[in-house]
mmCIF file of C-alpha atoms in Angstrom:
data_model
loop_
_atom_site.group_PDB
_atom_site.id
_atom_site.type_symbol
_atom_site.label_atom_id
_atom_site.label_comp_id
_atom_site.label_asym_id
_atom_site.label_seq_id
_atom_site.Cartn_x
_atom_site.Cartn_y
_atom_site.Cartn_z
ATOM 1 C CA MET S 1 -3.275 -78.725 64.710
ATOM 2 C CA ASN S 2 -0.217 -80.854 64.103
ATOM 3 C CA LEU S 3 2.711 -78.565 63.398
ATOM 4 C CA THR S 4 6.307 -79.195 62.461
ATOM 5 C CA SER S 5 8.660 -78.639 65.381
ATOM 6 C CA SER S 6 10.252 -75.601 63.720
ATOM 7 C CA ALA S 7 6.904 -73.817 63.599
ATOM 8 C CA GLU S 8 6.307 -74.209 67.308
ATOM 9 C CA HIS S 9 9.074 -71.741 68.161
ATOM 10 C CA VAL S 10 8.267 -69.021 65.635
ATOM 11 C CA LYS S 11 7.515 -65.554 67.011
ATOM 12 C CA SER S 12 6.815 -63.711 63.756
ATOM 13 C CA SER S 13 6.791 -64.327 60.019
ATOM 14 C CA THR S 14 6.573 -61.778 57.218
ATOM 15 C CA VAL S 15 5.420 -62.606 53.694
ATOM 16 C CA PRO S 16 5.207 -60.251 50.701
ATOM 17 C CA PHE S 17 1.999 -59.424 48.872
ATOM 18 C CA TYR S 18 1.247 -57.676 45.608
ATOM 19 C CA SER S 19 -1.559 -56.595 43.304
ATOM 20 C CA LEU S 20 -2.053 -57.571 39.664
ATOM 21 C CA SER S 21 -4.575 -54.853 38.831
ATOM 22 C CA VAL S 22 -4.213 -51.091 38.310
ATOM 23 C CA PRO S 23 -5.551 -49.398 40.285
ATOM 24 C CA ALA S 24 -4.931 -52.028 42.930
ATOM 25 C CA SER S 25 -8.110 -53.621 44.229
ATOM 26 C CA ASP S 26 -7.155 -56.991 45.721
ATOM 27 C CA TYR S 27 -3.867 -57.961 47.345
ATOM 28 C CA ILE S 28 -2.388 -61.386 46.750
ATOM 29 C CA VAL S 29 -0.150 -63.650 48.830
ATOM 30 C CA ASN S 30 1.590 -66.623 47.243
ATOM 31 C CA VAL S 31 0.740 -69.649 49.369
ATOM 32 C CA GLU S 32 2.131 -73.151 49.011
ATOM 33 C CA ILE S 33 -0.353 -75.961 49.532
ATOM 34 C CA GLY S 34 0.021 -79.728 49.672
ATOM 35 C CA THR S 35 2.826 -82.283 49.561
ATOM 36 C CA PRO S 36 4.656 -81.798 47.241
ATOM 37 C CA LYS S 37 4.009 -78.068 47.403
ATOM 38 C CA LYS S 38 1.889 -76.270 44.824
ATOM 39 C CA GLU S 39 2.047 -72.470 44.822
ATOM 40 C CA VAL S 40 -1.307 -70.708 44.508
ATOM 41 C CA PRO S 41 -2.013 -66.944 44.591
ATOM 42 C CA LEU S 42 -4.640 -66.096 47.227
ATOM 43 C CA ILE S 43 -6.263 -62.777 48.110
ATOM 44 C CA PHE S 44 -5.707 -62.057 51.796
ATOM 45 C CA ASP S 45 -9.019 -60.899 53.191
ATOM 46 C CA THR S 46 -9.747 -59.675 56.725
ATOM 47 C CA GLY S 47 -13.447 -59.600 55.837
ATOM 48 C CA SER S 48 -13.940 -63.364 55.378
ATOM 49 C CA ASP S 49 -13.059 -66.621 57.091
ATOM 50 C CA LEU S 50 -12.224 -69.672 54.973
ATOM 51 C CA ILE S 51 -8.904 -70.246 53.224
ATOM 52 C CA TRP S 52 -9.733 -71.891 49.891
ATOM 53 C CA THR S 53 -8.290 -72.500 46.461
ATOM 54 C CA GLN S 54 -9.752 -73.911 43.291
ATOM 55 C CA CYS S 55 -9.164 -77.622 42.828
ATOM 56 C CA LYS S 56 -9.383 -80.260 40.140
ATOM 57 C CA PRO S 57 -11.821 -81.374 38.862
ATOM 58 C CA CYS S 58 -13.506 -77.988 38.283
ATOM 59 C CA LYS S 59 -17.072 -77.431 37.153
ATOM 60 C CA ALA S 60 -16.508 -73.681 36.907
ATOM 61 C CA TYR S 61 -13.140 -72.053 37.501
ATOM 62 C CA TYR S 62 -10.969 -68.965 37.111
ATOM 63 C CA PRO S 63 -9.044 -69.410 33.836
ATOM 64 C CA GLU S 64 -5.286 -68.936 33.476
ATOM 65 C CA VAL S 65 -4.481 -69.270 37.179
ATOM 66 C CA PRO S 66 -3.048 -72.251 39.098
ATOM 67 C CA VAL S 67 -5.391 -75.094 40.005
ATOM 68 C CA PHE S 68 -4.555 -77.458 42.856
ATOM 69 C CA ASP S 69 -4.863 -81.205 42.225
ATOM 70 C CA PRO S 70 -5.611 -82.903 45.572
ATOM 71 C CA THR S 71 -5.000 -86.376 44.131
ATOM 72 C CA LYS S 72 -1.297 -85.508 43.808
ATOM 73 C CA SER S 73 -0.879 -84.424 47.438
ATOM 74 C CA THR S 74 -0.022 -87.000 50.079
ATOM 75 C CA SER S 75 -1.103 -84.653 52.885
ATOM 76 C CA PHE S 76 -4.602 -83.898 51.537
ATOM 77 C CA LYS S 77 -7.430 -85.354 53.625
ATOM 78 C CA ALA S 78 -11.047 -84.666 52.718
ATOM 79 C CA LEU S 79 -13.207 -84.029 55.775
ATOM 80 C CA PRO S 80 -15.715 -86.889 56.129
ATOM 81 C CA CYS S 81 -19.371 -86.190 56.802
ATOM 82 C CA SER S 82 -19.234 -88.427 59.866
ATOM 83 C CA SER S 83 -16.605 -86.262 61.567
ATOM 84 C CA THR S 84 -17.517 -84.113 64.548
ATOM 85 C CA GLN S 85 -15.842 -81.173 62.815
ATOM 86 C CA CYS S 86 -18.149 -81.449 59.805
ATOM 87 C CA GLN S 87 -21.208 -81.596 62.037
ATOM 88 C CA LEU S 88 -20.046 -78.480 63.888
ATOM 89 C CA LEU S 89 -19.577 -76.645 60.587
ATOM 90 C CA GLY S 90 -23.222 -77.373 59.849
ATOM 91 C CA GLN S 91 -23.074 -77.252 56.071
ATOM 92 C CA GLY S 92 -23.720 -80.172 53.712
ATOM 93 C CA CYS S 93 -22.457 -83.498 52.438
ATOM 94 C CA SER S 94 -21.738 -85.029 49.056
ATOM 95 C CA SER S 95 -20.367 -88.531 48.451
ATOM 96 C CA SER S 96 -19.601 -88.786 52.193
ATOM 97 C CA LYS S 97 -17.472 -85.604 52.035
ATOM 98 C CA CYS S 98 -18.155 -82.445 54.005
ATOM 99 C CA THR S 99 -19.110 -79.628 51.627
ATOM 100 C CA TYR S 100 -19.155 -75.827 51.850
ATOM 101 C CA LYS S 101 -20.519 -72.894 49.935
ATOM 102 C CA ILE S 102 -19.480 -69.309 50.605
ATOM 103 C CA ALA S 103 -20.762 -66.090 49.014
ATOM 104 C CA TYR S 104 -19.215 -62.613 49.094
ATOM 105 C CA VAL S 105 -20.694 -59.123 48.971
ATOM 106 C CA ASP S 106 -19.490 -58.616 45.373
ATOM 107 C CA ASN S 107 -21.712 -61.587 44.355
ATOM 108 C CA SER S 108 -18.760 -63.916 43.784
ATOM 109 C CA SER S 109 -18.879 -67.350 45.384
ATOM 110 C CA SER S 110 -17.005 -70.593 45.958
ATOM 111 C CA ALA S 111 -18.281 -74.112 46.557
ATOM 112 C CA GLY S 112 -16.478 -77.389 47.179
ATOM 113 C CA ILE S 113 -15.374 -79.694 49.972
ATOM 114 C CA TYR S 114 -13.638 -79.151 53.294
ATOM 115 C CA ALA S 115 -10.271 -80.811 53.798
ATOM 116 C CA THR S 116 -7.165 -80.615 55.941
ATOM 117 C CA GLU S 117 -3.919 -79.821 54.192
ATOM 118 C CA THR S 118 -0.381 -78.538 54.720
ATOM 119 C CA ILE S 119 0.112 -74.814 54.137
ATOM 120 C CA SER S 120 3.417 -72.960 53.815
ATOM 121 C CA PHE S 121 5.020 -69.863 52.301
ATOM 122 C CA ASN S 122 7.846 -70.159 49.810
ATOM 123 C CA HIS S 123 10.593 -68.392 51.786
ATOM 124 C CA LEU S 124 9.729 -69.773 55.246
ATOM 125 C CA ARG S 125 11.370 -72.954 56.487
ATOM 126 C CA TYR S 126 8.408 -74.614 58.127
ATOM 127 C CA ASP S 127 4.947 -75.948 57.368
ATOM 128 C CA PHE S 128 1.528 -75.566 58.952
ATOM 129 C CA LYS S 129 -0.002 -79.025 58.969
ATOM 130 C CA SER S 130 -3.647 -80.071 59.135
ATOM 131 C CA ILE S 131 -5.029 -76.623 58.295
ATOM 132 C CA LEU S 132 -8.733 -76.718 57.480
ATOM 133 C CA VAL S 133 -9.165 -75.475 53.910
ATOM 134 C CA GLY S 134 -11.778 -75.334 51.192
ATOM 135 C CA CYS S 135 -11.072 -77.251 47.989
ATOM 136 C CA SER S 136 -13.264 -75.454 45.474
ATOM 137 C CA ASN S 137 -14.624 -77.100 42.352
ATOM 138 C CA GLN S 138 -16.978 -74.286 41.435
ATOM 139 C CA VAL S 139 -16.376 -70.525 41.531
ATOM 140 C CA SER S 140 -18.235 -67.511 40.217
ATOM 141 C CA GLY S 141 -17.135 -63.909 39.730
ATOM 142 C CA ASP S 142 -14.010 -62.349 38.278
ATOM 143 C CA SER S 143 -10.371 -63.099 39.002
ATOM 144 C CA ASP S 144 -7.562 -60.534 39.183
ATOM 145 C CA GLY S 145 -5.074 -63.385 39.068
ATOM 146 C CA GLN S 146 -6.057 -65.197 42.249
ATOM 147 C CA SER S 147 -6.829 -68.894 42.653
ATOM 148 C CA GLY S 148 -8.786 -68.327 45.860
ATOM 149 C CA ILE S 149 -8.914 -66.454 49.137
ATOM 150 C CA MET S 150 -7.034 -66.602 52.436
ATOM 151 C CA GLY S 151 -9.605 -65.566 55.029
ATOM 152 C CA LEU S 152 -8.204 -63.732 58.045
ATOM 153 C CA ASN S 153 -11.232 -62.621 60.050
ATOM 154 C CA ARG S 154 -11.997 -63.621 63.654
ATOM 155 C CA SER S 155 -13.820 -66.844 62.780
ATOM 156 C CA PRO S 156 -12.238 -70.126 63.949
ATOM 157 C CA LEU S 157 -11.996 -71.099 60.258
ATOM 158 C CA SER S 158 -9.604 -68.297 59.315
ATOM 159 C CA PHE S 159 -5.881 -68.820 58.826
ATOM 160 C CA SER S 160 -5.090 -66.305 61.569
ATOM 161 C CA SER S 161 -7.308 -68.181 64.048
ATOM 162 C CA GLN S 162 -5.930 -71.608 63.084
ATOM 163 C CA THR S 163 -2.370 -70.375 63.696
ATOM 164 C CA ALA S 164 -3.217 -68.315 66.806
ATOM 165 C CA ASN S 165 -1.259 -70.639 69.099
ATOM 166 C CA ILE S 166 1.890 -69.841 67.108
ATOM 167 C CA TYR S 167 1.460 -66.130 66.452
ATOM 168 C CA ASN S 168 -0.578 -65.153 69.524
ATOM 169 C CA ASN S 169 -3.529 -64.193 67.320
ATOM 170 C CA LEU S 170 -1.817 -61.049 66.050
ATOM 171 C CA PHE S 171 -1.028 -59.987 62.502
ATOM 172 C CA SER S 172 -0.431 -56.758 60.610
ATOM 173 C CA TYR S 173 0.092 -55.450 57.114
ATOM 174 C CA CYS S 174 0.970 -52.315 55.185
ATOM 175 C CA ILE S 175 -0.467 -51.550 51.751
ATOM 176 C CA PRO S 176 1.897 -49.344 49.695
ATOM 177 C CA SER S 177 0.689 -46.196 47.938
ATOM 178 C CA ASN S 178 2.127 -47.334 44.608
ATOM 179 C CA PRO S 179 0.124 -50.257 43.157
ATOM 180 C CA GLY S 180 3.297 -51.632 41.567
ATOM 181 C CA SER S 181 5.102 -51.915 44.902
ATOM 182 C CA THR S 182 5.237 -54.931 47.209
ATOM 183 C CA GLY S 183 3.531 -54.817 50.589
ATOM 184 C CA HIS S 184 4.147 -56.972 53.612
ATOM 185 C CA LEU S 185 1.894 -59.161 55.748
ATOM 186 C CA THR S 186 3.311 -60.116 59.150
ATOM 187 C CA PHE S 187 2.001 -62.795 61.501
ATOM 188 C CA GLY S 188 2.981 -62.454 65.144
ATOM 189 C CA GLY S 189 5.535 -60.049 66.552
ATOM 190 C CA LYS S 190 4.773 -57.038 68.712
ATOM 191 C CA ALA S 191 3.061 -53.768 67.924
ATOM 192 C CA SER S 192 5.358 -50.747 67.940
ATOM 193 C CA ASN S 193 4.781 -47.872 70.344
ATOM 194 C CA ASP S 194 3.480 -45.573 67.610
ATOM 195 C CA VAL S 195 0.470 -47.812 66.916
ATOM 196 C CA LYS S 196 -2.773 -46.256 68.180
ATOM 197 C CA PHE S 197 -5.499 -48.771 68.996
ATOM 198 C CA SER S 198 -9.275 -48.715 68.895
ATOM 199 C CA PRO S 199 -11.312 -51.502 70.560
ATOM 200 C CA ILE S 200 -13.252 -54.022 68.527
ATOM 201 C CA SER S 201 -16.958 -53.321 68.887
ATOM 202 C CA LYS S 202 -18.756 -55.535 71.401
ATOM 203 C CA THR S 203 -22.004 -55.337 69.420
ATOM 204 C CA SER S 204 -20.585 -56.497 66.086
ATOM 205 C CA PRO S 205 -20.687 -60.067 64.732
ATOM 206 C CA SER S 206 -18.114 -62.226 66.481
ATOM 207 C CA SER S 207 -16.245 -62.922 63.243
ATOM 208 C CA ASP S 208 -15.776 -59.303 62.126
ATOM 209 C CA TYR S 209 -13.016 -56.788 62.795
ATOM 210 C CA ASP S 210 -15.342 -53.852 63.509
ATOM 211 C CA ILE S 211 -14.376 -50.620 65.258
ATOM 212 C CA LYS S 212 -16.466 -47.535 65.860
ATOM 213 C CA MET S 213 -15.894 -44.560 63.586
ATOM 214 C CA THR S 214 -16.574 -41.313 65.427
ATOM 215 C CA GLY S 215 -15.948 -38.582 62.878
ATOM 216 C CA ILE S 216 -14.477 -37.281 59.621
ATOM 217 C CA SER S 217 -12.579 -34.117 58.782
ATOM 218 C CA VAL S 218 -12.034 -32.514 55.379
ATOM 219 C CA GLY S 219 -9.353 -29.892 54.806
ATOM 220 C CA GLY S 220 -8.589 -29.925 58.538
ATOM 221 C CA ARG S 221 -12.178 -29.133 59.540
ATOM 222 C CA ARG S 222 -14.186 -31.642 61.565
ATOM 223 C CA LEU S 223 -17.513 -32.246 59.853
ATOM 224 C CA LEU S 224 -20.758 -31.775 61.770
ATOM 225 C CA ILE S 225 -22.173 -35.272 61.481
ATOM 226 C CA ASP S 226 -24.829 -36.491 63.885
ATOM 227 C CA ALA S 227 -23.556 -39.288 66.126
ATOM 228 C CA SER S 228 -26.431 -41.509 64.955
ATOM 229 C CA ALA S 229 -24.703 -41.755 61.558
ATOM 230 C CA PHE S 230 -21.960 -43.815 63.197
ATOM 231 C CA LYS S 231 -24.153 -46.187 65.182
ATOM 232 C CA ILE S 232 -22.895 -49.096 63.064
ATOM 233 C CA ALA S 233 -19.233 -49.949 63.584
ATOM 234 C CA SER S 234 -16.959 -50.059 60.525
ATOM 235 C CA THR S 235 -15.461 -53.329 59.296
ATOM 236 C CA ILE S 236 -11.725 -52.994 58.640
ATOM 237 C CA ASP S 237 -11.610 -54.954 55.406
ATOM 238 C CA SER S 238 -8.471 -55.646 53.355
ATOM 239 C CA GLY S 239 -10.628 -57.325 50.712
ATOM 240 C CA ALA S 240 -12.854 -54.303 50.007
ATOM 241 C CA VAL S 241 -11.531 -51.385 47.969
ATOM 242 C CA LEU S 242 -13.488 -48.264 48.894
ATOM 243 C CA THR S 243 -14.725 -47.009 52.238
ATOM 244 C CA ARG S 244 -18.506 -47.282 52.327
ATOM 245 C CA LEU S 245 -20.320 -44.955 54.706
ATOM 246 C CA PRO S 246 -23.885 -44.696 56.017
ATOM 247 C CA PRO S 247 -25.989 -42.135 54.070
ATOM 248 C CA LYS S 248 -25.829 -39.270 56.613
ATOM 249 C CA ALA S 249 -22.055 -39.482 56.973
ATOM 250 C CA TYR S 250 -21.429 -39.830 53.257
ATOM 251 C CA SER S 251 -23.724 -36.995 52.164
ATOM 252 C CA THR S 252 -22.002 -34.605 54.599
ATOM 253 C CA LEU S 253 -18.545 -35.672 53.414
ATOM 254 C CA ARG S 254 -19.558 -35.348 49.771
ATOM 255 C CA SER S 255 -21.109 -31.898 50.222
ATOM 256 C CA PHE S 256 -18.074 -30.477 52.007
ATOM 257 C CA PHE S 257 -15.628 -32.073 49.575
ATOM 258 C CA ARG S 258 -17.538 -30.651 46.609
ATOM 259 C CA GLU S 259 -17.560 -27.229 48.242
ATOM 260 C CA MET S 260 -13.779 -27.305 48.600
ATOM 261 C CA MET S 261 -13.419 -28.503 44.986
ATOM 262 C CA LYS S 262 -15.875 -25.990 43.497
ATOM 263 C CA GLY S 263 -13.107 -24.487 41.339
ATOM 264 C CA PHE S 264 -13.201 -27.669 39.240
ATOM 265 C CA PRO S 265 -16.218 -28.706 37.147
ATOM 266 C CA LEU S 266 -17.927 -31.927 38.140
ATOM 267 C CA SER S 267 -17.586 -34.667 35.538
ATOM 268 C CA ASP S 268 -20.242 -37.178 34.496
ATOM 269 C CA GLN S 269 -21.331 -39.182 37.494
ATOM 270 C CA ASP S 270 -21.139 -42.913 37.917
ATOM 271 C CA ILE S 271 -23.884 -44.727 39.815
ATOM 272 C CA PHE S 272 -21.359 -45.794 42.408
ATOM 273 C CA LEU S 273 -18.822 -42.944 42.312
ATOM 274 C CA ASP S 274 -20.792 -39.695 42.268
ATOM 275 C CA THR S 275 -18.164 -36.991 42.868
ATOM 276 C CA CYS S 276 -15.786 -36.981 39.889
ATOM 277 C CA TYR S 277 -13.657 -34.332 38.180
ATOM 278 C CA ASP S 278 -11.910 -34.180 34.799
ATOM 279 C CA PHE S 279 -8.391 -32.862 35.334
ATOM 280 C CA SER S 280 -7.369 -32.993 31.658
ATOM 281 C CA ASN S 281 -6.574 -29.261 31.592
ATOM 282 C CA TYR S 282 -4.473 -29.269 34.764
ATOM 283 C CA SER S 283 -0.856 -30.254 35.366
ATOM 284 C CA THR S 284 -1.179 -30.134 39.167
ATOM 285 C CA VAL S 285 -4.247 -30.189 41.386
ATOM 286 C CA ALA S 286 -4.592 -29.405 45.090
ATOM 287 C CA ILE S 287 -7.185 -31.578 46.813
ATOM 288 C CA PRO S 288 -8.434 -31.317 50.394
ATOM 289 C CA SER S 289 -7.061 -33.663 53.006
ATOM 290 C CA ILE S 290 -9.376 -36.198 54.678
ATOM 291 C CA SER S 291 -8.985 -37.705 58.139
ATOM 292 C CA VAL S 292 -11.062 -40.405 59.801
ATOM 293 C CA PHE S 293 -11.508 -40.731 63.565
ATOM 294 C CA PHE S 294 -12.108 -43.924 65.512
ATOM 295 C CA GLU S 295 -13.018 -44.640 69.121
ATOM 296 C CA ASP S 296 -10.372 -43.958 71.796
ATOM 297 C CA GLY S 297 -9.025 -40.925 69.995
ATOM 298 C CA VAL S 298 -7.489 -42.684 66.999
ATOM 299 C CA GLU S 299 -7.015 -40.252 64.097
ATOM 300 C CA MET S 300 -6.045 -41.563 60.675
ATOM 301 C CA ASP S 301 -4.924 -39.010 58.089
ATOM 302 C CA ILE S 302 -5.721 -40.632 54.755
ATOM 303 C CA ASP S 303 -2.720 -40.722 52.432
ATOM 304 C CA VAL S 304 -3.176 -38.545 49.334
ATOM 305 C CA SER S 305 -3.169 -41.740 47.223
ATOM 306 C CA GLY S 306 -6.289 -42.905 49.074
ATOM 307 C CA ILE S 307 -8.491 -39.822 48.607
ATOM 308 C CA MET S 308 -9.319 -39.873 44.888
ATOM 309 C CA LEU S 309 -9.535 -42.787 42.473
ATOM 310 C CA GLN S 310 -8.719 -42.592 38.766
ATOM 311 C CA TYR S 311 -11.840 -43.741 36.952
ATOM 312 C CA PRO S 312 -11.914 -45.012 34.264
ATOM 313 C CA VAL S 313 -8.330 -46.288 34.425
ATOM 314 C CA GLY S 314 -6.054 -44.343 32.085
ATOM 315 C CA SER S 315 -8.295 -41.283 31.980
ATOM 316 C CA LYS S 316 -7.819 -37.861 33.569
ATOM 317 C CA VAL S 317 -11.021 -38.284 35.558
ATOM 318 C CA TYR S 318 -10.647 -38.734 39.319
ATOM 319 C CA CYS S 319 -13.435 -39.492 41.775
ATOM 320 C CA LEU S 320 -13.826 -39.172 45.520
ATOM 321 C CA ALA S 321 -12.873 -42.665 46.714
ATOM 322 C CA PHE S 322 -15.713 -43.002 49.211
ATOM 323 C CA ALA S 323 -19.239 -44.232 48.575
ATOM 324 C CA GLU S 324 -22.603 -44.555 50.275
ATOM 325 C CA LEU S 325 -23.897 -47.832 51.622
ATOM 326 C CA ASP S 326 -26.811 -48.139 54.042
ATOM 327 C CA ASP S 327 -27.506 -47.656 57.725
ATOM 328 C CA GLU S 328 -26.758 -51.291 58.533
ATOM 329 C CA VAL S 329 -23.234 -51.652 57.110
ATOM 330 C CA SER S 330 -20.046 -49.579 57.170
ATOM 331 C CA ILE S 331 -16.733 -50.641 55.592
ATOM 332 C CA PHE S 332 -13.274 -49.104 55.881
ATOM 333 C CA GLY S 333 -11.641 -50.272 52.649
ATOM 334 C CA ASN S 334 -8.074 -50.966 51.635
ATOM 335 C CA PHE S 335 -7.823 -47.851 49.415
ATOM 336 C CA GLN S 336 -7.936 -45.646 52.513
ATOM 337 C CA GLN S 337 -5.578 -47.882 54.519
ATOM 338 C CA LYS S 338 -2.572 -47.286 52.258
ATOM 339 C CA THR S 339 0.849 -46.489 53.834
ATOM 340 C CA TYR S 340 -0.397 -47.380 57.358
ATOM 341 C CA THR S 341 0.590 -50.365 59.422
ATOM 342 C CA VAL S 342 -2.750 -51.916 60.346
ATOM 343 C CA VAL S 343 -2.531 -54.230 63.370
ATOM 344 C CA PHE S 344 -5.150 -56.858 64.258
ATOM 345 C CA ASP S 345 -4.776 -57.933 67.874
ATOM 346 C CA GLY S 346 -7.181 -60.801 68.547
ATOM 347 C CA VAL S 347 -6.082 -61.392 72.134
ATOM 348 C CA LYS S 348 -6.744 -57.827 73.291
ATOM 349 C CA GLU S 349 -9.609 -57.403 70.783
ATOM 350 C CA ARG S 350 -8.384 -54.203 69.204
ATOM 351 C CA ILE S 351 -7.200 -52.780 65.874
ATOM 352 C CA GLY S 352 -4.359 -50.310 65.575
ATOM 353 C CA PHE S 353 -2.922 -47.910 63.011
ATOM 354 C CA ALA S 354 0.505 -46.333 62.592
ATOM 355 C CA PRO S 355 1.584 -44.037 59.734
ATOM 356 C CA GLY S 356 4.623 -44.729 57.585
ATOM 357 C CA GLY S 357 4.282 -48.479 57.908
ATOM 358 C CA CYS S 358 5.589 -49.323 54.436
ATOM 359 C CA ASP S 359 8.872 -47.412 54.839
#
């Protein structure tokens, strides 16, 4: 990387993020790209690697959001197929330019060319030069107002990895409980003493932020879940909404939650959300607390805003905000991370949590 001199002495930087949807699903950071700078809204995603934005000319694009024109940037450099970097990436080539294609678990995708470009944030006084980015000319899926994604996982392609020599491969964020509030994403700095850490799993893919979940409690009672249900570590994913559990863990959680909510009639079930209640006839409702436990004794008491999800939006129906996946994947989503400072420490290979992080 070639960095401006001011960036070489930075210890931490904090940028705001927000959500455009209610309830909040994706969280967006305004990123400036190119020379002169063009502001583009990007989802920050700890579950993926590449930082990309849609570019002109577009074959398929998100409508009504900013589109970057690389021909107007003096710092844009397409990655040539002949470069060692392109060969290491091992993807494809088109018109002598190194190409990429990336797909996500929600069936959305992005395809385009690799390039190096200058990245900055609107209230910071320095630039990150020669950052490897994706310039997308074809996207699929829905947009909540984003032009692309800022990948933050452990892959060398991610923004956090490409700026690791500045920020010591450490970043954190706090998602507020109110979807209309602004959160903060901080690169660098030091973790406070109240952060409790769990080690990144040694058996997980090298690019993922996976830690081992060891248990769940409902209403203060630890559930009897066989240890085999947690054999797959959980990915701490800012780009996924709900926590997705293996079948044994989810069925136990669901059964106990329903037992504690038996005073309320179950509403019609959705294929995905299967524990829902219509609270139309109630002015206040008491719901059981839920806590999640991770390796090394980390206990995370889920904020009340992260236990039940209003569905459909605007209704009086609320559903348990957890879902079943399969035995091979487990995800700890952003809905359950609300109000906590979540710290990703790449140097010490650990993830930490501290309550009250948005205060």
